[in-house]
CSV table of C-alpha atoms in Angstrom, one decimal:
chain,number,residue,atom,x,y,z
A,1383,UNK,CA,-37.8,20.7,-102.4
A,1384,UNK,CA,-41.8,20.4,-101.2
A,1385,UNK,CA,-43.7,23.0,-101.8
A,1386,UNK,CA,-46.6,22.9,-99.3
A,1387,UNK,CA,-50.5,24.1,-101.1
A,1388,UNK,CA,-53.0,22.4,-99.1
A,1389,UNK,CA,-53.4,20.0,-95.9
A,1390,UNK,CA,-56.9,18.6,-95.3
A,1391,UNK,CA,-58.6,19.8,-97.9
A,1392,UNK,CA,-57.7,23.9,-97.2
A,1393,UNK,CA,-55.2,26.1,-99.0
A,1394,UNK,CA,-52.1,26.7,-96.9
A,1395,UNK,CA,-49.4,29.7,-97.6
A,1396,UNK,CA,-47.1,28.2,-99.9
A,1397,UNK,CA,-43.7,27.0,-97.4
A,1398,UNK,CA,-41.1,25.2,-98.8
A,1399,UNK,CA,-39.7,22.4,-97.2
A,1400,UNK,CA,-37.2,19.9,-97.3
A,1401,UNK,CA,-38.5,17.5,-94.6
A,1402,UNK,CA,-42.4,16.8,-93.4
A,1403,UNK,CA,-44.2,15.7,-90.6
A,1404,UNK,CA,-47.4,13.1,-91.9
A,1405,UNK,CA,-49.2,12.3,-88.7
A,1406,UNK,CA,-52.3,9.3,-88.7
A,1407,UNK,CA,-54.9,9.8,-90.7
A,1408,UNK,CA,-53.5,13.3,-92.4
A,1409,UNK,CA,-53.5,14.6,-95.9
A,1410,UNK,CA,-51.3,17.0,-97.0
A,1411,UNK,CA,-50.5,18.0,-100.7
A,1412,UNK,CA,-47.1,19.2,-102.3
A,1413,UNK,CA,-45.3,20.5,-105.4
A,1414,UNK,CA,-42.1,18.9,-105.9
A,1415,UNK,CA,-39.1,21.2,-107.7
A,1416,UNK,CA,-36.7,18.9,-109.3
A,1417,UNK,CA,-33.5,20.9,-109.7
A,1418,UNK,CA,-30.7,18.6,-108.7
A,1419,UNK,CA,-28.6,17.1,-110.9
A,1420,UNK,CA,-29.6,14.2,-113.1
A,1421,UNK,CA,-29.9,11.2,-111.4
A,1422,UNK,CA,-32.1,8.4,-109.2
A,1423,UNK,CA,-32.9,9.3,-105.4
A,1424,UNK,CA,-34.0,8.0,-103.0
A,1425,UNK,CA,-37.7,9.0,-101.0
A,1426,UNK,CA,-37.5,8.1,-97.5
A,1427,UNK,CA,-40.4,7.9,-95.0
A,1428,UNK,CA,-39.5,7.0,-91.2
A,1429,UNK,CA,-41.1,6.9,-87.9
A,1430,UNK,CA,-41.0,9.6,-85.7
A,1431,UNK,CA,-40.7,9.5,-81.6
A,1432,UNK,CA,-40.6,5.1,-81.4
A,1433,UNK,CA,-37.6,2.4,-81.3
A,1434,UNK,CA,-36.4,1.4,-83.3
A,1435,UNK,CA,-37.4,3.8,-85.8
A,1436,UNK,CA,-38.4,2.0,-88.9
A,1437,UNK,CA,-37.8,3.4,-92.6
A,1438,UNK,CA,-39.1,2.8,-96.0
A,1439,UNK,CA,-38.3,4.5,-99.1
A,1440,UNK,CA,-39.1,4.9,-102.8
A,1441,UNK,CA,-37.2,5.8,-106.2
A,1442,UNK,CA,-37.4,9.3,-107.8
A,1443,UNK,CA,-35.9,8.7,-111.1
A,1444,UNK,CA,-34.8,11.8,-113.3
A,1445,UNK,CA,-36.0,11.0,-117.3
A,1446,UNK,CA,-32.7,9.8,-119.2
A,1447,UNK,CA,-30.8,8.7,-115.1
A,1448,UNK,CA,-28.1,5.8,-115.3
A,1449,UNK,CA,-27.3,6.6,-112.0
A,1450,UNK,CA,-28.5,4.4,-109.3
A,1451,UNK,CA,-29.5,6.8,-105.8
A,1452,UNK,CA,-26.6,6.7,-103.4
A,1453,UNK,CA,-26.5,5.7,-99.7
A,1454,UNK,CA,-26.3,6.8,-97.0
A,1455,UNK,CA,-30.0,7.4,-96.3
A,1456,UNK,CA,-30.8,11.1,-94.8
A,1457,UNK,CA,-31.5,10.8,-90.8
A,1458,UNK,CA,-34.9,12.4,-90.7
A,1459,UNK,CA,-35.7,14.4,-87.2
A,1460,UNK,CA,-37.3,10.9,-85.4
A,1461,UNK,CA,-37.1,12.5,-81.7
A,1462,UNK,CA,-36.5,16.0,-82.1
A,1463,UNK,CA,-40.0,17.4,-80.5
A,1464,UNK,CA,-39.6,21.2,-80.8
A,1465,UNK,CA,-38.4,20.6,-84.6
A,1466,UNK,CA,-41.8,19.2,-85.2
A,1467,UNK,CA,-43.4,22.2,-83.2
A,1468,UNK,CA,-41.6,25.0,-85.5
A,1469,UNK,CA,-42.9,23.2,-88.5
A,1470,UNK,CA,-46.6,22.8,-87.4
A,1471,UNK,CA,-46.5,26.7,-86.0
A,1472,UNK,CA,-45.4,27.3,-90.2
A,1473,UNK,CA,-48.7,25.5,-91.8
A,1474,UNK,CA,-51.3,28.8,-91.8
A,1475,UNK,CA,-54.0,29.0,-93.9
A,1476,UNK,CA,-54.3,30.8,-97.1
A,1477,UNK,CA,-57.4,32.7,-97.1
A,1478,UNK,CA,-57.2,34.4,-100.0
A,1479,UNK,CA,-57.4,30.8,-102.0
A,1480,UNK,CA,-60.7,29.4,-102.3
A,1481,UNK,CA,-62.4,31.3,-99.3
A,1482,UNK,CA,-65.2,30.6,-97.4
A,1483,UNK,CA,-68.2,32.6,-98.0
A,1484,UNK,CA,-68.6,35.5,-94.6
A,1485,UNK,CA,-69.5,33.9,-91.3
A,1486,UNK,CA,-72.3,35.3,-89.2
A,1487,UNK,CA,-69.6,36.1,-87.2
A,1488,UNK,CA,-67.6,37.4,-89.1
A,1489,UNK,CA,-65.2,36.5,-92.3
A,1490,UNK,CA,-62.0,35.9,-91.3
A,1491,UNK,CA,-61.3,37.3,-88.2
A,1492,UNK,CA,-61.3,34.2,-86.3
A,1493,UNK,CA,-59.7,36.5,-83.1
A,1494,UNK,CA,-62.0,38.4,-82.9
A,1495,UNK,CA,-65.0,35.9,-82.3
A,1496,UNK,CA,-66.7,35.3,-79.3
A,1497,UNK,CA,-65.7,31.8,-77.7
A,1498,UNK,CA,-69.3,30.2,-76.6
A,1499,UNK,CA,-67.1,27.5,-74.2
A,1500,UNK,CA,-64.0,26.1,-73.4
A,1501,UNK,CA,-63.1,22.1,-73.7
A,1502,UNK,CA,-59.9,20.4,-72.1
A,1503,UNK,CA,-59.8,17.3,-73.9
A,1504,UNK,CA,-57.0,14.9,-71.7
A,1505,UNK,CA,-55.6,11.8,-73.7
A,1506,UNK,CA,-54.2,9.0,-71.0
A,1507,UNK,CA,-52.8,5.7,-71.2
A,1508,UNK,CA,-54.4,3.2,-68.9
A,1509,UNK,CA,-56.2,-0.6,-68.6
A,1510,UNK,CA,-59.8,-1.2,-68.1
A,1511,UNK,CA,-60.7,-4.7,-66.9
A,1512,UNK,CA,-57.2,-5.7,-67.4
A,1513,UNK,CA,-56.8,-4.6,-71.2
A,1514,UNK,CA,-54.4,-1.7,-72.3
A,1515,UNK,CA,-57.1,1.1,-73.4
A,1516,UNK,CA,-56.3,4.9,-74.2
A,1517,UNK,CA,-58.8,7.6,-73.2
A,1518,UNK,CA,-60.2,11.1,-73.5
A,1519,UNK,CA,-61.3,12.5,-69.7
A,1520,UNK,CA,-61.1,9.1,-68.8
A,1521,UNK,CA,-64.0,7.5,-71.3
A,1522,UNK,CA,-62.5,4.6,-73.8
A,1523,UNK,CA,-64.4,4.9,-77.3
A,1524,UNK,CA,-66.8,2.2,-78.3
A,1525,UNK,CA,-68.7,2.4,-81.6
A,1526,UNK,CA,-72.2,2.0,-80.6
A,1527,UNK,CA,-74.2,-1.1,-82.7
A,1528,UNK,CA,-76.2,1.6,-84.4
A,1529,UNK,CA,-74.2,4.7,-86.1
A,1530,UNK,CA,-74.4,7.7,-84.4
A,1531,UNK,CA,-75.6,10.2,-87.7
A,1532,UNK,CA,-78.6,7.2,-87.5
A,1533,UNK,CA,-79.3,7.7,-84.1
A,1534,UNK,CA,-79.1,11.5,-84.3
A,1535,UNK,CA,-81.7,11.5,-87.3
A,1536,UNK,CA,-84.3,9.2,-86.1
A,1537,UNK,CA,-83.3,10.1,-81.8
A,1538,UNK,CA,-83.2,7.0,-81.4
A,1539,UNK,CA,-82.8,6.6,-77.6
A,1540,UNK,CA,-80.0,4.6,-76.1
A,1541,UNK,CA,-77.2,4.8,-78.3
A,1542,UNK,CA,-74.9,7.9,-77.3
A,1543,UNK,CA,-75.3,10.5,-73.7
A,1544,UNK,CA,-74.2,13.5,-73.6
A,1545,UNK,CA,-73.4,13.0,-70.2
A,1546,UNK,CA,-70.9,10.2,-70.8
A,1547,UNK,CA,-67.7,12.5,-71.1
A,1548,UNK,CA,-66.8,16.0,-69.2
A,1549,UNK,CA,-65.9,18.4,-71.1
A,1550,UNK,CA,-62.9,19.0,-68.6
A,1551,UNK,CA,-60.7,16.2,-67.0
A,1552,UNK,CA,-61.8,15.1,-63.7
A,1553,UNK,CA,-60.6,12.3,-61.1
A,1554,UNK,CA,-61.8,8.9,-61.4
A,1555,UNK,CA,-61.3,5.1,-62.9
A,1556,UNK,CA,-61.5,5.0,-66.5
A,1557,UNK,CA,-64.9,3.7,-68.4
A,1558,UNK,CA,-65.6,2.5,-71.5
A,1559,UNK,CA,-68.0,4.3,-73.2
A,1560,UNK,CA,-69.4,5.8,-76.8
A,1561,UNK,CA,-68.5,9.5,-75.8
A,1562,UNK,CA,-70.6,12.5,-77.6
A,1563,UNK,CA,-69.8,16.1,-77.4
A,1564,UNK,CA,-72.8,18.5,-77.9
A,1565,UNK,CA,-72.7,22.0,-79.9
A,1566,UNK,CA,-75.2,24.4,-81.0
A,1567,UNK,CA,-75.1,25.2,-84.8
A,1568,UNK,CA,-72.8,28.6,-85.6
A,1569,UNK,CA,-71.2,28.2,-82.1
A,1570,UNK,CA,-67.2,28.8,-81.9
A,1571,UNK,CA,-65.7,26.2,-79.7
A,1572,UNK,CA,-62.1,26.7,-78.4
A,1573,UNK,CA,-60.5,22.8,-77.4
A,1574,UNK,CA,-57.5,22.2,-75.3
A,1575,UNK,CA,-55.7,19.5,-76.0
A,1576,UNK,CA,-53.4,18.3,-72.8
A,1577,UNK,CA,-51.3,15.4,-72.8
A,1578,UNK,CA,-49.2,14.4,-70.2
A,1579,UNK,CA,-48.2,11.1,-71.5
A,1580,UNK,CA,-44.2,11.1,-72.3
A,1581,UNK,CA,-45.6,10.3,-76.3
A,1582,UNK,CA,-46.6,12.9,-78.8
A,1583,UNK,CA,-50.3,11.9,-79.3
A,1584,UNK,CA,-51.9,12.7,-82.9
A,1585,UNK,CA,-55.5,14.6,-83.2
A,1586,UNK,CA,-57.1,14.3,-86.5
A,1587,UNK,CA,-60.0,17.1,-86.9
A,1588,UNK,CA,-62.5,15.9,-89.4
A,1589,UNK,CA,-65.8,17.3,-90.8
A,1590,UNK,CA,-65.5,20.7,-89.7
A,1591,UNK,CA,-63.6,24.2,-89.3
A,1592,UNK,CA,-60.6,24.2,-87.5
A,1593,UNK,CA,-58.1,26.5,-86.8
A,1594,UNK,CA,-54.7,26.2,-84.2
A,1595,UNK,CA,-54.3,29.0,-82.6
A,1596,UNK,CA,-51.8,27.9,-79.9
């Protein structure tokens, strides 16, 4: 059994699990309880939502097994949607752990804040100039020549626009583009993610505060 502590760096209510969903680019830790009976198993990562679904695994070896891990392999959940909903809607933070020092809005009662605006955020598969590209509101990322925390620092002109992507969808061909979102310091943001591919897309939230609310 996995004992869930922390995701991304934050301190989550302690759930047990049996199975877990890793999506790209996340870091999760857990505490594993070994209380079966003494023995090898087996540790098996597969692929959710693609076909074939491909599978790896690893050894756990009790101290003092003889006993080789037996087959068959456990089926994991690999296109069961609304199982992987339930088990997201179970990772909460634990804010008694390692808090945050008070917010000028106020510690901890995320509800309660004022939202300063509202971003829809659309993923899409599509081609641009005859190559398979995927999107958000229709603009393709391109990393600039010259990073954008350079650029920022020194404004250098050129590099980034704010204007390059919407912060709602809106008709049109698809561009290529390095796409910027702009924020004023202290201000809380709600984002809509909306998908309407036939694929469960992955978000990775990085270098900030985020919280799923919905």
């Amino acid at each position: 059994m996995m004992t869930l502590v922390e995701v991304e760096g934050s301190h989550t209510l302690e759930e047990v699990y049996e199975s877990l969903d890793v999506h790209v680019g996340q870091s999760l830790t857990v505490l594993v309880t070994l209380k079966a009976p003494v023995k090898d198993y087996f540790i098996v990562a597969s692929t959710r939502f693609t076909k074939p679904v491909l599978t790896t695994t690893a050894f756990l070896h009790y101290k003092g097994s003889k006993t080789r891990p037996s087959r068959p392999l456990p089926i994991g959940p690999t296109n069961h949607i609304h199982w992987s909903m339930k088990q997201a809607r179970t990772i909460r933070l634990n804010l008694t752990a390692n808090a945050a020092r008070p917010n000028p809005q106020g510690a901890f009662h995320y509800g309660t804040i004022p939202i300063s605006q509202t971003l829809v955020l659309a993923n899409a598969r599509t081609k641009i100039d005859g190559k398979l590209r995927y999107t958000v509101n229709r603009v393709s990322y391109v990393n600039p020549t010259t990073p954008l925390k350079l650029a920022d620092w020194y404004n250098i002109p050129g590099v980034f626009d704010f204007k390059t992507i919407k912060n709602i969808p809106t008709p049109g061909p698809s561009i290529l583009g390095t796409s910027v979102l702009d924020f004023a310091l202290h201000e809380y943001v709600e984002f809509v993610f909306q998908n309407n591919e036939r694929s469960i897309q992955s978000w990775h939230i990085d270098g900030t505060n985020a919280y799923v609310v919905g």
